Amino acid sequence: MQEAATAFAGGPDALEDILLGLVADVDRAVHEPLEVFPVCHHSPASAVAMARRLREKQPKVVYLELCEDMAPLLTELRNCRLPVAVQSFATETDGFPAEWAPLSVVAPITEASAEYQAIAYALDTPGVELVLVDRSSDHVFQWDARAHAPAPEAGPDAPPEDEEAALHGDAVGVEIGDLRPRFAELEEHLLRHGKVRHWSEWWHQYVELPLGDSDHDTYRQVMLLIGSLFRRLAPGDPHRVRVDEDRERYMWTRMREHLAATGTEPEDCLYVCGAFHAVSRVEEFGVRGSDTFEIGPRSATRWLHGLIPSSHTAIEAQFGLAGGSVSIAATQWAKNLKRTRVKPYVLEGQSGRRSSKSRKAVAAAPGPAVPPSDKLTDFLGQPPALDRLDEAELLGWSVEIVRAARRNGYLASTADAIAVFETSILLAGLRDRAKPTPYDFQDAAVTCIEKDTVPGRRDVRRIVEIMMGGDRVGQVGYDALPPLARDVHDRLAPLGLKLQQRGVRRALLDIASRPELEACSDVLWMLRYLMPQGSARAIMGERKLGERPIQESWDLSLGTHQRALIELGYEGVSIEQVLEQRLRRSAYAPQATAATVLAAVEDATLYLRSRRLADELGNHALQVLSAERNVDGAPEVLRRVRRLLAYYRTSEPVLPPWIEAFTKAGYAHYCTLLPTAFTDDDAAVRHVSAMLGFLFGMESLALSLGCDRTQLELAVAQSHPQDPAKTALLWAAQVHLGRLTRAELRATCDGLLGNPLVVPAYPQYLSGFVHALEPVPGLTDFVVEAVSNAFGRLPDPVLLPWLPTLISTLRKDGSALAPLLIREAGRIFPGRLAALDAWVPPWLDRAEPVDPRPAGTGGFALLAAHPAACDAVAGLLGCEGVWETADPGTSGAVLAGLHPDTAVALEALLTGV
């Protein structure tokens, strides 16, 4: 104490003030008429002391340090398997910053915790009232320190992030009794002098074990002393101190209000709170404290409450505890119960536990009040006793760890078991401990068995944690689930799987033979959309627009992701409602684009089959597109509009009005933005290509709806790009519109290859041609020709440095269109290597045009060879005659000149004039 006072309090003279303050704090709490019971969160010693005290005192009212709005959920704990967490959840905030959403507060509860003993006693004992007195979940965020200090980081001994550690998500944790020094230097001082590695080990060695067998007065005085010490040596963080004191004022105000409203005597009550708050020095402390504190109103945020599964790893990760500490606490809880023979309180019907008949018995009348005695002095002065039972336990641990190590691939033997046993005792002696602790045993096992390699998936430290109790994972029972989760389980019942159990379940859906399974398929696809990856994973089968499922295979782990399913229940009463809300939220978000809204339209059609919602979101997509001033979303818009248009054309008799209006508006919109996009440096070539793809692909539909093609021709004529890729894209558009012939385009490309100054930029031109395959797929053969000419004409000093640029350009910008080029090249080039030497490209094998007329004959030769056509015309004109032999020296033109009336009459008949 002298060293600590000198190091942290400014000198040894401060020790007297600290000690006097500790005595005053303990004396004040002990003599309070309303008994204050200090606890530490997830402490087996606190749980045993709580169970013992409840059976002795039999209080009529139990005040518990827990968020007051969580009270209705506590009765559902009997339908769960611990550990679980009581959760308050809000998806929409009103009064809090929007970036905080969703808001989540959790209070984990384990069997080896004092609060569970108090809850079980109060809920199953007739005539006992349980009152939660801590600030509400809304006030937790009203007093939140996010804007004042960063979130605490997990220490080096904290467990790694894994699936079980994420059971609580990013919720704010609420615990009873946060007994950890808030002064980093003090904690380091205690760890160094205690010869331990982390705080969990210090607490287990110097508090948990000694208090496991202590009586009530000793336990109470020690916990008050620790709470007062940590409180007086805490740093002066103004915000955290203010929050702690406001919590204490809040709780004492609530308790005095309840006492005044019910008329209950303080002697018949028990106040369960953390040891840090049990020695509060605020004016509102006690039943006779000041009533000046005013509790502020809650915000307009709508809070929902439920139970979510928890685990030892999740608790350790959220509260910065060492890995395996909660499992060791559970083992210590079982040992304490066996040694002290204390009967714990268990909720009636608790999953996995037998009901306790003693809870149904009539409570014994409490004895007369006895003034508290000084048990602290004798407790601190007695030497530690060596329990002979721990030697047998250590032997059992040593044998078991060797057996577990061999199962995990380690070459362990009986000699290793002996080495672990002796090393554990040696480490305990080096650390001035009377007997080895689980942490000493863990270090000894790592030293003697693991050495320098880990042959399997688990290291020895993790194997010890599993052996000590493992990572117990809780489960929320069916009756305690929200309506949405129960509805999901009911609708998936035809699968015949135990979906509430943890692990992966394989579901095989033969919808062709069992049509009733199609409803299960719909539920699974919606769960896949809404829940985290891995909760519902499709192995076989897919869902596309216009297709019906036949057979599907799924890997389901709804029991493992039970928290996510429960939180879906906070958003609605059915998964269809939740999905519709999320689609609306994404579509009407301030940053939503036309592509985002079209994605919502497609999802509404695909998963909900809702024409009403699709039409509503489609009309909104039209408004969003009209307001956009950039073309970043053009590729996604093009892909989704094509899919939706193909779906509606095959499944509906007429197109929906919104997609017709979207086509017209998109045609005019992209025609307006096209000249700017060609010259804008921020618009990539794929964006311009998607715009042209929309304009050319939707052109027939747009023209049928009344659009003018002149608008597109003017937009292309006004485009004057400088970028080579966009220039090539413009040439392709001109070819499609007929303003540029292929011969002219081929001559232009030949000129580019012949210009040494332009050759380095030729890959960019090719990139533009590749992107042009999206709006003008008919140019595929020309692009193959352009690439082949480059390889055939360029010399090696130019071609070889250019190849990496060409490959990277095609990989980056043309990966989706490369298959078109590959198929076209496979069609044009010979299939065998031997034929390549004699092969001539088709664009080089162009013969001179040949006159189809036979030599030495006139035009009438064809007419004489096929007289049926002339007979048909003569019959149409009403003429009758016979064929005569033609004079070889005359031509048909002479006959037409001699008889012009026939030609005039034929012209009048054909033209209708």
Coordinates of N, CA, C and O in Angstrom, one line a residue, residues 27 30 52 64 107 380 468 472 549-550 553 600 607 680 694 700 734 753 839 853 900 903:
D27 N -18.2 1.6 5.7 CA -19.1 1.8 6.8 C -20.4 2.4 6.4 O -21.5 2.0 6.9
V30 N -22.4 -0.4 4.6 CA -22.8 -1.5 5.5 C -24.0 -1.1 6.4 O -24.9 -1.9 6.7
R52 N -26.8 -17.8 -1.2 CA -26.8 -18.0 0.2 C -27.6 -16.9 0.9 O -28.4 -17.1 1.8
L64 N -32.5 -4.5 -8.8 CA -31.4 -5.1 -9.6 C -30.9 -4.0 -10.6 O -31.7 -3.3 -11.2
A107 N -27.5 -7.3 -22.4 CA -27.1 -7.6 -21.0 C -26.9 -9.1 -21.0 O -27.9 -9.8 -20.8
L380 N -8.4 -11.3 6.1 CA -7.1 -10.8 5.5 C -5.9 -11.4 6.2 O -4.9 -11.5 5.6
M468 N -11.7 -27.2 -19.9 CA -12.2 -26.5 -18.7 C -13.7 -26.2 -18.8 O -14.3 -25.7 -17.8
R472 N -19.5 -22.4 -24.1 CA -20.9 -22.8 -24.1 C -21.7 -21.7 -24.8 O -21.5 -20.5 -24.5
P549 N -38.4 -23.1 -59.8 CA -37.5 -24.1 -59.3 C -38.0 -25.5 -59.5 O -39.2 -25.8 -59.5
I550 N -37.0 -26.4 -59.7 CA -37.3 -27.8 -59.9 C -36.7 -28.7 -58.8 O -37.4 -29.4 -58.1
S553 N -30.9 -27.6 -53.3 CA -30.1 -28.1 -52.2 C -29.6 -27.0 -51.4 O -29.0 -26.0 -52.0
A600 N -33.9 -2.9 -56.7 CA -35.0 -3.1 -55.8 C -36.2 -3.6 -56.5 O -36.9 -4.5 -56.1
Y607 N -38.2 -12.1 -55.5 CA -38.4 -12.7 -54.2 C -39.9 -12.6 -53.7 O -40.4 -13.5 -53.0
D680 N -16.2 14.3 -71.2 CA -16.0 14.3 -69.8 C -14.9 13.3 -69.4 O -15.0 12.1 -69.7
F694 N -27.9 1.3 -74.3 CA -29.3 1.6 -73.9 C -30.0 2.2 -75.1 O -31.1 1.8 -75.5
S700 N -35.8 0.4 -80.9 CA -37.0 0.0 -81.5 C -38.2 0.3 -80.6 O -39.3 0.8 -81.0
Q734 N -21.2 5.6 -85.3 CA -21.5 6.2 -86.6 C -21.7 5.1 -87.7 O -22.5 5.2 -88.6
L753 N -2.5 2.4 -88.0 CA -1.3 1.5 -88.0 C -0.1 1.9 -88.8 O 1.0 1.6 -88.5
W839 N -3.4 -20.5 -94.8 CA -4.7 -19.8 -94.6 C -4.5 -18.3 -94.9 O -3.5 -17.6 -94.6
R853 N -23.4 -11.0 -116.2 CA -24.0 -11.2 -117.5 C -23.1 -12.1 -118.4 O -21.9 -11.8 -118.4
P900 N -42.8 2.8 -127.1 CA -42.7 3.4 -125.7 C -44.0 3.3 -124.9 O -44.0 3.5 -123.7
A903 N -44.0 0.8 -122.0 CA -43.3 1.1 -120.8 C -44.1 2.2 -120.0 O -44.1 2.1 -118.7

